[in-house]
């Protein structure tokens, strides 16, 4: 059974538009899902870790819910965000439940900064690093204290904005990645086959899809737009290919931001994507 849940996490991106975006989809498009509240608590105002305590509290709630209420019941968690920091919770839950998992990060950004490398201090740029066990310890310890993923089990596709320290991490850990320029140069089919082959030895894979992986000219309703990017057709091909050809056991769709949207283009895409992915997953999961 596919269980839809979400959280309007906004503090990781430091963008208040995310606070109201899930509710907007519920009220205007009839989206039905379990919504976990963003939790606000006392902060120490750390410039390199903005809203740290509140994000830790919120991501812990996401991890606990996904683990105890979905995965432990042998259901499939489909998470709708909110900013990408939430993946620290969703991926942690999948990793603790299943053991070794693969992680596919479909995003314009690598999100592999730490508190030592970040320029903005926004934690939604740190989840992959945290899942690898790097950086601020409270971000690496959801459900248990172990790193949740191995660098050799991570794949990126669609990258268009990589900070210099992040490029160093990709090189240092030999992380498989395809920029959108790679997709244009080598062809999407080639890049997808490489990703699938690379992770095909695993029994469980988590797909984390950031809507900003799509060209913002087509989908403007995102928190951190980057020029160029997937077409809508390519985004569907990417997700369909992974779901059909890999043992995808959990998934995120994040960073829809109604405040930056135009004529509800991104809202309509997000609703359609959720419905289509749900059907695809139900068909595969039986």
JSON list of N, CA and C in Angstrom, two decimals, residues 50-127:
[
{"chain": "A", "resi": 50, "resn": "UNK", "atom": "N", "xyz": [21.25, 27.40, 10.09]},
{"chain": "A", "resi": 50, "resn": "UNK", "atom": "CA", "xyz": [20.05, 28.17, 10.39]},
{"chain": "A", "resi": 50, "resn": "UNK", "atom": "C", "xyz": [18.89, 27.26, 10.80]},
{"chain": "A", "resi": 51, "resn": "UNK", "atom": "N", "xyz": [18.24, 27.62, 11.90]},
{"chain": "A", "resi": 51, "resn": "UNK", "atom": "CA", "xyz": [17.06, 26.88, 12.41]},
{"chain": "A", "resi": 51, "resn": "UNK", "atom": "C", "xyz": [17.39, 25.42, 12.74]},
{"chain": "A", "resi": 52, "resn": "UNK", "atom": "N", "xyz": [18.61, 25.16, 13.18]},
{"chain": "A", "resi": 52, "resn": "UNK", "atom": "CA", "xyz": [19.07, 23.79, 13.40]},
{"chain": "A", "resi": 52, "resn": "UNK", "atom": "C", "xyz": [18.14, 22.98, 14.30]},
{"chain": "A", "resi": 53, "resn": "UNK", "atom": "N", "xyz": [17.83, 23.50, 15.48]},
{"chain": "A", "resi": 53, "resn": "UNK", "atom": "CA", "xyz": [17.07, 22.72, 16.46]},
{"chain": "A", "resi": 53, "resn": "UNK", "atom": "C", "xyz": [15.66, 22.39, 15.96]},
{"chain": "A", "resi": 54, "resn": "UNK", "atom": "N", "xyz": [15.04, 23.35, 15.30]},
{"chain": "A", "resi": 54, "resn": "UNK", "atom": "CA", "xyz": [13.69, 23.13, 14.78]},
{"chain": "A", "resi": 54, "resn": "UNK", "atom": "C", "xyz": [13.69, 22.10, 13.65]},
{"chain": "A", "resi": 55, "resn": "UNK", "atom": "N", "xyz": [14.71, 22.17, 12.81]},
{"chain": "A", "resi": 55, "resn": "UNK", "atom": "CA", "xyz": [14.82, 21.21, 11.70]},
{"chain": "A", "resi": 55, "resn": "UNK", "atom": "C", "xyz": [15.09, 19.81, 12.23]},
{"chain": "A", "resi": 56, "resn": "UNK", "atom": "N", "xyz": [15.95, 19.70, 13.23]},
{"chain": "A", "resi": 56, "resn": "UNK", "atom": "CA", "xyz": [16.23, 18.39, 13.84]},
{"chain": "A", "resi": 56, "resn": "UNK", "atom": "C", "xyz": [14.94, 17.80, 14.42]},
{"chain": "A", "resi": 57, "resn": "UNK", "atom": "N", "xyz": [14.20, 18.62, 15.12]},
{"chain": "A", "resi": 57, "resn": "UNK", "atom": "CA", "xyz": [12.95, 18.15, 15.74]},
{"chain": "A", "resi": 57, "resn": "UNK", "atom": "C", "xyz": [11.94, 17.71, 14.67]},
{"chain": "A", "resi": 58, "resn": "UNK", "atom": "N", "xyz": [11.84, 18.50, 13.60]},
{"chain": "A", "resi": 58, "resn": "UNK", "atom": "CA", "xyz": [10.88, 18.19, 12.54]},
{"chain": "A", "resi": 58, "resn": "UNK", "atom": "C", "xyz": [11.31, 16.95, 11.76]},
{"chain": "A", "resi": 59, "resn": "UNK", "atom": "N", "xyz": [12.58, 16.86, 11.41]},
{"chain": "A", "resi": 59, "resn": "UNK", "atom": "CA", "xyz": [13.05, 15.70, 10.65]},
{"chain": "A", "resi": 59, "resn": "UNK", "atom": "C", "xyz": [12.99, 14.42, 11.48]},
{"chain": "A", "resi": 60, "resn": "UNK", "atom": "N", "xyz": [13.18, 14.55, 12.79]},
{"chain": "A", "resi": 60, "resn": "UNK", "atom": "CA", "xyz": [13.02, 13.38, 13.65]},
{"chain": "A", "resi": 60, "resn": "UNK", "atom": "C", "xyz": [11.57, 12.88, 13.62]},
{"chain": "A", "resi": 61, "resn": "UNK", "atom": "N", "xyz": [10.63, 13.82, 13.65]},
{"chain": "A", "resi": 61, "resn": "UNK", "atom": "CA", "xyz": [9.21, 13.43, 13.57]},
{"chain": "A", "resi": 61, "resn": "UNK", "atom": "C", "xyz": [8.90, 12.76, 12.24]},
{"chain": "A", "resi": 62, "resn": "UNK", "atom": "N", "xyz": [9.48, 13.26, 11.15]},
{"chain": "A", "resi": 62, "resn": "UNK", "atom": "CA", "xyz": [9.30, 12.66, 9.82]},
{"chain": "A", "resi": 62, "resn": "UNK", "atom": "C", "xyz": [9.87, 11.24, 9.81]},
{"chain": "A", "resi": 63, "resn": "UNK", "atom": "N", "xyz": [11.09, 11.08, 10.35]},
{"chain": "A", "resi": 63, "resn": "UNK", "atom": "CA", "xyz": [11.73, 9.77, 10.39]},
{"chain": "A", "resi": 63, "resn": "UNK", "atom": "C", "xyz": [10.93, 8.78, 11.24]},
{"chain": "A", "resi": 64, "resn": "UNK", "atom": "N", "xyz": [10.49, 9.23, 12.39]},
{"chain": "A", "resi": 64, "resn": "UNK", "atom": "CA", "xyz": [9.73, 8.36, 13.30]},
{"chain": "A", "resi": 64, "resn": "UNK", "atom": "C", "xyz": [8.42, 7.92, 12.66]},
{"chain": "A", "resi": 65, "resn": "UNK", "atom": "N", "xyz": [7.73, 8.86, 12.01]},
{"chain": "A", "resi": 65, "resn": "UNK", "atom": "CA", "xyz": [6.44, 8.51, 11.40]},
{"chain": "A", "resi": 65, "resn": "UNK", "atom": "C", "xyz": [6.63, 7.55, 10.24]},
{"chain": "A", "resi": 66, "resn": "UNK", "atom": "N", "xyz": [7.58, 7.84, 9.37]},
{"chain": "A", "resi": 66, "resn": "UNK", "atom": "CA", "xyz": [7.81, 6.98, 8.21]},
{"chain": "A", "resi": 66, "resn": "UNK", "atom": "C", "xyz": [8.22, 5.58, 8.66]},
{"chain": "A", "resi": 67, "resn": "UNK", "atom": "N", "xyz": [9.07, 5.50, 9.67]},
{"chain": "A", "resi": 67, "resn": "UNK", "atom": "CA", "xyz": [9.57, 4.22, 10.15]},
{"chain": "A", "resi": 67, "resn": "UNK", "atom": "C", "xyz": [8.48, 3.40, 10.86]},
{"chain": "A", "resi": 68, "resn": "UNK", "atom": "N", "xyz": [7.83, 4.02, 11.84]},
{"chain": "A", "resi": 68, "resn": "UNK", "atom": "CA", "xyz": [6.90, 3.28, 12.69]},
{"chain": "A", "resi": 68, "resn": "UNK", "atom": "C", "xyz": [5.51, 3.11, 12.05]},
{"chain": "A", "resi": 69, "resn": "UNK", "atom": "N", "xyz": [5.04, 4.14, 11.35]},
{"chain": "A", "resi": 69, "resn": "UNK", "atom": "CA", "xyz": [3.66, 4.12, 10.86]},
{"chain": "A", "resi": 69, "resn": "UNK", "atom": "C", "xyz": [3.52, 3.63, 9.42]},
{"chain": "A", "resi": 70, "resn": "UNK", "atom": "N", "xyz": [4.62, 3.59, 8.68]},
{"chain": "A", "resi": 70, "resn": "UNK", "atom": "CA", "xyz": [4.53, 3.18, 7.27]},
{"chain": "A", "resi": 70, "resn": "UNK", "atom": "C", "xyz": [5.41, 1.96, 7.01]},
{"chain": "A", "resi": 71, "resn": "UNK", "atom": "N", "xyz": [6.72, 2.12, 7.16]},
{"chain": "A", "resi": 71, "resn": "UNK", "atom": "CA", "xyz": [7.64, 1.04, 6.80]},
{"chain": "A", "resi": 71, "resn": "UNK", "atom": "C", "xyz": [7.47, -0.20, 7.67]},
{"chain": "A", "resi": 72, "resn": "UNK", "atom": "N", "xyz": [7.24, -0.01, 8.96]},
{"chain": "A", "resi": 72, "resn": "UNK", "atom": "CA", "xyz": [7.06, -1.16, 9.85]},
{"chain": "A", "resi": 72, "resn": "UNK", "atom": "C", "xyz": [5.77, -1.92, 9.55]},
{"chain": "A", "resi": 73, "resn": "UNK", "atom": "N", "xyz": [4.87, -1.28, 8.81]},
{"chain": "A", "resi": 73, "resn": "UNK", "atom": "CA", "xyz": [3.62, -1.94, 8.39]},
{"chain": "A", "resi": 73, "resn": "UNK", "atom": "C", "xyz": [3.74, -2.49, 6.96]},
{"chain": "A", "resi": 74, "resn": "UNK", "atom": "N", "xyz": [4.99, -2.49, 6.46]},
{"chain": "A", "resi": 74, "resn": "UNK", "atom": "CA", "xyz": [5.29, -2.98, 5.10]},
{"chain": "A", "resi": 74, "resn": "UNK", "atom": "C", "xyz": [4.60, -2.18, 4.01]},
{"chain": "A", "resi": 75, "resn": "UNK", "atom": "N", "xyz": [4.37, -0.90, 4.28]},
{"chain": "A", "resi": 75, "resn": "UNK", "atom": "CA", "xyz": [3.80, 0.01, 3.27]},
{"chain": "A", "resi": 75, "resn": "UNK", "atom": "C", "xyz": [4.91, 0.84, 2.64]},
{"chain": "A", "resi": 76, "resn": "UNK", "atom": "N", "xyz": [4.55, 1.55, 1.59]},
{"chain": "A", "resi": 76, "resn": "UNK", "atom": "CA", "xyz": [5.50, 2.36, 0.82]},
{"chain": "A", "resi": 76, "resn": "UNK", "atom": "C", "xyz": [5.31, 3.84, 1.17]},
{"chain": "A", "resi": 77, "resn": "UNK", "atom": "N", "xyz": [6.34, 4.51, 1.72]},
{"chain": "A", "resi": 77, "resn": "UNK", "atom": "CA", "xyz": [6.21, 5.93, 2.05]},
{"chain": "A", "resi": 77, "resn": "UNK", "atom": "C", "xyz": [6.48, 6.83, 0.83]},
{"chain": "A", "resi": 78, "resn": "UNK", "atom": "N", "xyz": [5.48, 7.62, 0.47]},
{"chain": "A", "resi": 78, "resn": "UNK", "atom": "CA", "xyz": [5.63, 8.64, -0.57]},
{"chain": "A", "resi": 78, "resn": "UNK", "atom": "C", "xyz": [5.46, 9.98, 0.10]},
{"chain": "A", "resi": 79, "resn": "UNK", "atom": "N", "xyz": [6.59, 10.68, 0.27]},
{"chain": "A", "resi": 79, "resn": "UNK", "atom": "CA", "xyz": [6.63, 11.93, 1.04]},
{"chain": "A", "resi": 79, "resn": "UNK", "atom": "C", "xyz": [6.53, 13.14, 0.12]},
{"chain": "A", "resi": 80, "resn": "UNK", "atom": "N", "xyz": [5.72, 14.12, 0.52]},
{"chain": "A", "resi": 80, "resn": "UNK", "atom": "CA", "xyz": [5.58, 15.37, -0.23]},
{"chain": "A", "resi": 80, "resn": "UNK", "atom": "C", "xyz": [6.04, 16.53, 0.65]},
{"chain": "A", "resi": 81, "resn": "UNK", "atom": "N", "xyz": [7.01, 17.32, 0.16]},
{"chain": "A", "resi": 81, "resn": "UNK", "atom": "CA", "xyz": [7.53, 18.44, 0.96]},
{"chain": "A", "resi": 81, "resn": "UNK", "atom": "C", "xyz": [7.10, 19.76, 0.38]},
{"chain": "A", "resi": 82, "resn": "UNK", "atom": "N", "xyz": [7.44, 20.79, 1.04]},
{"chain": "A", "resi": 82, "resn": "UNK", "atom": "CA", "xyz": [8.48, 21.00, 2.02]},
{"chain": "A", "resi": 82, "resn": "UNK", "atom": "C", "xyz": [9.86, 21.01, 1.38]},
{"chain": "A", "resi": 83, "resn": "UNK", "atom": "N", "xyz": [10.83, 21.56, 2.12]},
{"chain": "A", "resi": 83, "resn": "UNK", "atom": "CA", "xyz": [12.17, 21.65, 1.55]},
{"chain": "A", "resi": 83, "resn": "UNK", "atom": "C", "xyz": [12.92, 20.33, 1.67]},
{"chain": "A", "resi": 84, "resn": "UNK", "atom": "N", "xyz": [14.07, 20.25, 0.97]},
{"chain": "A", "resi": 84, "resn": "UNK", "atom": "CA", "xyz": [14.76, 18.98, 0.80]},
{"chain": "A", "resi": 84, "resn": "UNK", "atom": "C", "xyz": [15.46, 18.49, 2.06]},
{"chain": "A", "resi": 85, "resn": "UNK", "atom": "N", "xyz": [15.56, 19.34, 3.09]},
{"chain": "A", "resi": 85, "resn": "UNK", "atom": "CA", "xyz": [16.11, 18.88, 4.36]},
{"chain": "A", "resi": 85, "resn": "UNK", "atom": "C", "xyz": [15.30, 17.72, 4.93]},
{"chain": "A", "resi": 86, "resn": "UNK", "atom": "N", "xyz": [14.03, 17.65, 4.57]},
{"chain": "A", "resi": 86, "resn": "UNK", "atom": "CA", "xyz": [13.14, 16.58, 5.05]},
{"chain": "A", "resi": 86, "resn": "UNK", "atom": "C", "xyz": [13.66, 15.20, 4.70]},
{"chain": "A", "resi": 87, "resn": "UNK", "atom": "N", "xyz": [14.45, 15.11, 3.63]},
{"chain": "A", "resi": 87, "resn": "UNK", "atom": "CA", "xyz": [14.98, 13.81, 3.21]},
{"chain": "A", "resi": 87, "resn": "UNK", "atom": "C", "xyz": [15.90, 13.20, 4.26]},
{"chain": "A", "resi": 88, "resn": "UNK", "atom": "N", "xyz": [16.44, 14.02, 5.15]},
{"chain": "A", "resi": 88, "resn": "UNK", "atom": "CA", "xyz": [17.23, 13.44, 6.25]},
{"chain": "A", "resi": 88, "resn": "UNK", "atom": "C", "xyz": [16.35, 12.52, 7.08]},
{"chain": "A", "resi": 89, "resn": "UNK", "atom": "N", "xyz": [15.07, 12.87, 7.21]},
{"chain": "A", "resi": 89, "resn": "UNK", "atom": "CA", "xyz": [14.12, 12.03, 7.93]},
{"chain": "A", "resi": 89, "resn": "UNK", "atom": "C", "xyz": [13.66, 10.84, 7.12]},
{"chain": "A", "resi": 90, "resn": "UNK", "atom": "N", "xyz": [13.24, 11.08, 5.88]},
{"chain": "A", "resi": 90, "resn": "UNK", "atom": "CA", "xyz": [12.67, 10.00, 5.07]},
{"chain": "A", "resi": 90, "resn": "UNK", "atom": "C", "xyz": [13.71, 8.94, 4.71]},
{"chain": "A", "resi": 91, "resn": "UNK", "atom": "N", "xyz": [14.90, 9.38, 4.32]},
{"chain": "A", "resi": 91, "resn": "UNK", "atom": "CA", "xyz": [15.94, 8.42, 3.93]},
{"chain": "A", "resi": 91, "resn": "UNK", "atom": "C", "xyz": [16.45, 7.67, 5.16]},
{"chain": "A", "resi": 92, "resn": "UNK", "atom": "N", "xyz": [16.56, 8.35, 6.28]},
{"chain": "A", "resi": 92, "resn": "UNK", "atom": "CA", "xyz": [16.99, 7.67, 7.52]},
{"chain": "A", "resi": 92, "resn": "UNK", "atom": "C", "xyz": [16.02, 6.54, 7.87]},
{"chain": "A", "resi": 93, "resn": "UNK", "atom": "N", "xyz": [14.73, 6.81, 7.74]},
{"chain": "A", "resi": 93, "resn": "UNK", "atom": "CA", "xyz": [13.73, 5.79, 8.05]},
{"chain": "A", "resi": 93, "resn": "UNK", "atom": "C", "xyz": [13.89, 4.58, 7.15]},
{"chain": "A", "resi": 94, "resn": "UNK", "atom": "N", "xyz": [14.07, 4.82, 5.86]},
{"chain": "A", "resi": 94, "resn": "UNK", "atom": "CA", "xyz": [14.23, 3.72, 4.89]},
{"chain": "A", "resi": 94, "resn": "UNK", "atom": "C", "xyz": [15.51, 2.93, 5.18]},
{"chain": "A", "resi": 95, "resn": "UNK", "atom": "N", "xyz": [16.58, 3.64, 5.48]},
{"chain": "A", "resi": 95, "resn": "UNK", "atom": "CA", "xyz": [17.87, 2.99, 5.73]},
{"chain": "A", "resi": 95, "resn": "UNK", "atom": "C", "xyz": [17.84, 2.14, 7.00]},
{"chain": "A", "resi": 96, "resn": "UNK", "atom": "N", "xyz": [17.22, 2.65, 8.05]},
{"chain": "A", "resi": 96, "resn": "UNK", "atom": "CA", "xyz": [17.15, 1.89, 9.30]},
{"chain": "A", "resi": 96, "resn": "UNK", "atom": "C", "xyz": [16.24, 0.67, 9.13]},
{"chain": "A", "resi": 97, "resn": "UNK", "atom": "N", "xyz": [15.18, 0.83, 8.36]},
{"chain": "A", "resi": 97, "resn": "UNK", "atom": "CA", "xyz": [14.25, -0.28, 8.15]},
{"chain": "A", "resi": 97, "resn": "UNK", "atom": "C", "xyz": [14.83, -1.37, 7.25]},
{"chain": "A", "resi": 98, "resn": "UNK", "atom": "N", "xyz": [15.42, -0.95, 6.14]},
{"chain": "A", "resi": 98, "resn": "UNK", "atom": "CA", "xyz": [15.86, -1.92, 5.13]},
{"chain": "A", "resi": 98, "resn": "UNK", "atom": "C", "xyz": [17.33, -2.32, 5.24]},
{"chain": "A", "resi": 99, "resn": "UNK", "atom": "N", "xyz": [18.13, -1.52, 5.92]},
{"chain": "A", "resi": 99, "resn": "UNK", "atom": "CA", "xyz": [19.58, -1.78, 5.93]},
{"chain": "A", "resi": 99, "resn": "UNK", "atom": "C", "xyz": [20.22, -1.02, 4.80]},
{"chain": "A", "resi": 100, "resn": "UNK", "atom": "N", "xyz": [21.03, -1.67, 3.99]},
{"chain": "A", "resi": 100, "resn": "UNK", "atom": "CA", "xyz": [21.72, -0.99, 2.90]},
{"chain": "A", "resi": 100, "resn": "UNK", "atom": "C", "xyz": [20.73, -0.58, 1.81]},
{"chain": "A", "resi": 101, "resn": "UNK", "atom": "N", "xyz": [20.73, 0.70, 1.46]},
{"chain": "A", "resi": 101, "resn": "UNK", "atom": "CA", "xyz": [19.85, 1.19, 0.41]},
{"chain": "A", "resi": 101, "resn": "UNK", "atom": "C", "xyz": [20.64, 2.06, -0.57]},
{"chain": "A", "resi": 102, "resn": "UNK", "atom": "N", "xyz": [20.08, 2.20, -1.77]},
{"chain": "A", "resi": 102, "resn": "UNK", "atom": "CA", "xyz": [20.59, 3.16, -2.73]},
{"chain": "A", "resi": 102, "resn": "UNK", "atom": "C", "xyz": [19.83, 4.46, -2.61]},
{"chain": "A", "resi": 103, "resn": "UNK", "atom": "N", "xyz": [20.47, 5.55, -3.02]},
{"chain": "A", "resi": 103, "resn": "UNK", "atom": "CA", "xyz": [19.83, 6.87, -3.00]},
{"chain": "A", "resi": 103, "resn": "UNK", "atom": "C", "xyz": [20.01, 7.53, -4.36]},
{"chain": "A", "resi": 104, "resn": "UNK", "atom": "N", "xyz": [18.89, 7.85, -5.01]},
{"chain": "A", "resi": 104, "resn": "UNK", "atom": "CA", "xyz": [18.91, 8.60, -6.26]},
{"chain": "A", "resi": 104, "resn": "UNK", "atom": "C", "xyz": [18.43, 10.01, -5.97]},
{"chain": "A", "resi": 105, "resn": "UNK", "atom": "N", "xyz": [19.28, 10.98, -6.24]},
{"chain": "A", "resi": 105, "resn": "UNK", "atom": "CA", "xyz": [19.00, 12.39, -5.93]},
{"chain": "A", "resi": 105, "resn": "UNK", "atom": "C", "xyz": [18.78, 13.11, -7.27]},
{"chain": "A", "resi": 106, "resn": "UNK", "atom": "N", "xyz": [17.52, 13.38, -7.59]},
{"chain": "A", "resi": 106, "resn": "UNK", "atom": "CA", "xyz": [17.16, 14.07, -8.84]},
{"chain": "A", "resi": 106, "resn": "UNK", "atom": "C", "xyz": [16.98, 15.54, -8.50]},
{"chain": "A", "resi": 107, "resn": "UNK", "atom": "N", "xyz": [17.94, 16.37, -8.88]},
{"chain": "A", "resi": 107, "resn": "UNK", "atom": "CA", "xyz": [18.00, 17.72, -8.32]},
{"chain": "A", "resi": 107, "resn": "UNK", "atom": "C", "xyz": [18.91, 18.60, -9.15]},
{"chain": "A", "resi": 108, "resn": "UNK", "atom": "N", "xyz": [18.64, 19.90, -9.13]},
{"chain": "A", "resi": 108, "resn": "UNK", "atom": "CA", "xyz": [19.59, 20.85, -9.72]},
{"chain": "A", "resi": 108, "resn": "UNK", "atom": "C", "xyz": [20.81, 21.02, -8.83]},
{"chain": "A", "resi": 109, "resn": "UNK", "atom": "N", "xyz": [20.66, 20.71, -7.53]},
{"chain": "A", "resi": 109, "resn": "UNK", "atom": "CA", "xyz": [21.70, 20.94, -6.53]},
{"chain": "A", "resi": 109, "resn": "UNK", "atom": "C", "xyz": [22.20, 19.61, -5.95]},
{"chain": "A", "resi": 110, "resn": "UNK", "atom": "N", "xyz": [23.46, 19.60, -5.50]},
{"chain": "A", "resi": 110, "resn": "UNK", "atom": "CA", "xyz": [24.02, 18.40, -4.90]},
{"chain": "A", "resi": 110, "resn": "UNK", "atom": "C", "xyz": [23.65, 18.22, -3.43]},
{"chain": "A", "resi": 111, "resn": "UNK", "atom": "N", "xyz": [23.35, 19.30, -2.73]},
{"chain": "A", "resi": 111, "resn": "UNK", "atom": "CA", "xyz": [22.91, 19.23, -1.32]},
{"chain": "A", "resi": 111, "resn": "UNK", "atom": "C", "xyz": [23.87, 18.41, -0.46]},
{"chain": "A", "resi": 112, "resn": "UNK", "atom": "N", "xyz": [25.16, 18.58, -0.72]},
{"chain": "A", "resi": 112, "resn": "UNK", "atom": "CA", "xyz": [26.17, 17.81, 0.02]},
{"chain": "A", "resi": 112, "resn": "UNK", "atom": "C", "xyz": [27.15, 18.75, 0.74]},
{"chain": "A", "resi": 113, "resn": "UNK", "atom": "N", "xyz": [26.68, 19.95, 1.06]},
{"chain": "A", "resi": 113, "resn": "UNK", "atom": "CA", "xyz": [27.46, 20.84, 1.92]},
{"chain": "A", "resi": 113, "resn": "UNK", "atom": "C", "xyz": [27.37, 20.39, 3.38]},
{"chain": "A", "resi": 114, "resn": "UNK", "atom": "N", "xyz": [28.29, 20.89, 4.19]},
{"chain": "A", "resi": 114, "resn": "UNK", "atom": "CA", "xyz": [28.22, 20.73, 5.64]},
{"chain": "A", "resi": 114, "resn": "UNK", "atom": "C", "xyz": [28.24, 22.12, 6.26]},
{"chain": "A", "resi": 115, "resn": "UNK", "atom": "N", "xyz": [28.15, 22.18, 7.58]},
{"chain": "A", "resi": 115, "resn": "UNK", "atom": "CA", "xyz": [28.24, 23.47, 8.26]},
{"chain": "A", "resi": 115, "resn": "UNK", "atom": "C", "xyz": [29.60, 24.13, 8.03]},
{"chain": "A", "resi": 116, "resn": "UNK", "atom": "N", "xyz": [30.61, 23.33, 7.63]},
{"chain": "A", "resi": 116, "resn": "UNK", "atom": "CA", "xyz": [31.94, 23.88, 7.38]},
{"chain": "A", "resi": 116, "resn": "UNK", "atom": "C", "xyz": [32.09, 24.44, 5.96]},
{"chain": "A", "resi": 117, "resn": "UNK", "atom": "N", "xyz": [31.26, 24.00, 5.04]},
{"chain": "A", "resi": 117, "resn": "UNK", "atom": "CA", "xyz": [31.41, 24.42, 3.63]},
{"chain": "A", "resi": 117, "resn": "UNK", "atom": "C", "xyz": [30.29, 25.32, 3.12]},
{"chain": "A", "resi": 118, "resn": "UNK", "atom": "N", "xyz": [29.18, 25.39, 3.84]},
{"chain": "A", "resi": 118, "resn": "UNK", "atom": "CA", "xyz": [28.02, 26.12, 3.36]},
{"chain": "A", "resi": 118, "resn": "UNK", "atom": "C", "xyz": [28.28, 27.60, 3.19]},
{"chain": "A", "resi": 119, "resn": "UNK", "atom": "N", "xyz": [27.70, 28.18, 2.16]},
{"chain": "A", "resi": 119, "resn": "UNK", "atom": "CA", "xyz": [27.76, 29.63, 1.95]},
{"chain": "A", "resi": 119, "resn": "UNK", "atom": "C", "xyz": [26.55, 30.29, 2.59]},
{"chain": "A", "resi": 120, "resn": "UNK", "atom": "N", "xyz": [25.38, 29.64, 2.49]},
{"chain": "A", "resi": 120, "resn": "UNK", "atom": "CA", "xyz": [24.13, 30.25, 2.95]},
{"chain": "A", "resi": 120, "resn": "UNK", "atom": "C", "xyz": [23.76, 29.89, 4.38]},
{"chain": "A", "resi": 121, "resn": "UNK", "atom": "N", "xyz": [24.23, 28.74, 4.87]},
{"chain": "A", "resi": 121, "resn": "UNK", "atom": "CA", "xyz": [23.79, 28.25, 6.19]},
{"chain": "A", "resi": 121, "resn": "UNK", "atom": "C", "xyz": [22.44, 27.55, 6.14]},
{"chain": "A", "resi": 122, "resn": "UNK", "atom": "N", "xyz": [21.86, 27.44, 4.94]},
{"chain": "A", "resi": 122, "resn": "UNK", "atom": "CA", "xyz": [20.56, 26.79, 4.80]},
{"chain": "A", "resi": 122, "resn": "UNK", "atom": "C", "xyz": [20.72, 25.27, 4.77]},
{"chain": "A", "resi": 123, "resn": "UNK", "atom": "N", "xyz": [20.03, 24.60, 5.68]},
{"chain": "A", "resi": 123, "resn": "UNK", "atom": "CA", "xyz": [20.26, 23.17, 5.89]},
{"chain": "A", "resi": 123, "resn": "UNK", "atom": "C", "xyz": [19.71, 22.31, 4.74]},
{"chain": "A", "resi": 124, "resn": "UNK", "atom": "N", "xyz": [18.82, 22.86, 3.91]},
{"chain": "A", "resi": 124, "resn": "UNK", "atom": "CA", "xyz": [18.35, 22.04, 2.78]},
{"chain": "A", "resi": 124, "resn": "UNK", "atom": "C", "xyz": [19.47, 21.82, 1.76]},
{"chain": "A", "resi": 125, "resn": "UNK", "atom": "N", "xyz": [20.61, 22.47, 1.94]},
{"chain": "A", "resi": 125, "resn": "UNK", "atom": "CA", "xyz": [21.78, 22.20, 1.11]},
{"chain": "A", "resi": 125, "resn": "UNK", "atom": "C", "xyz": [22.73, 21.17, 1.72]},
{"chain": "A", "resi": 126, "resn": "UNK", "atom": "N", "xyz": [22.29, 20.50, 2.80]},
{"chain": "A", "resi": 126, "resn": "UNK", "atom": "CA", "xyz": [23.17, 19.58, 3.54]},
{"chain": "A", "resi": 126, "resn": "UNK", "atom": "C", "xyz": [22.68, 18.14, 3.68]},
{"chain": "A", "resi": 127, "resn": "UNK", "atom": "N", "xyz": [21.48, 17.76, 3.24]},
{"chain": "A", "resi": 127, "resn": "UNK", "atom": "CA", "xyz": [20.98, 16.43, 3.60]},
{"chain": "A", "resi": 127, "resn": "UNK", "atom": "C", "xyz": [21.81, 15.25, 3.12]}
]
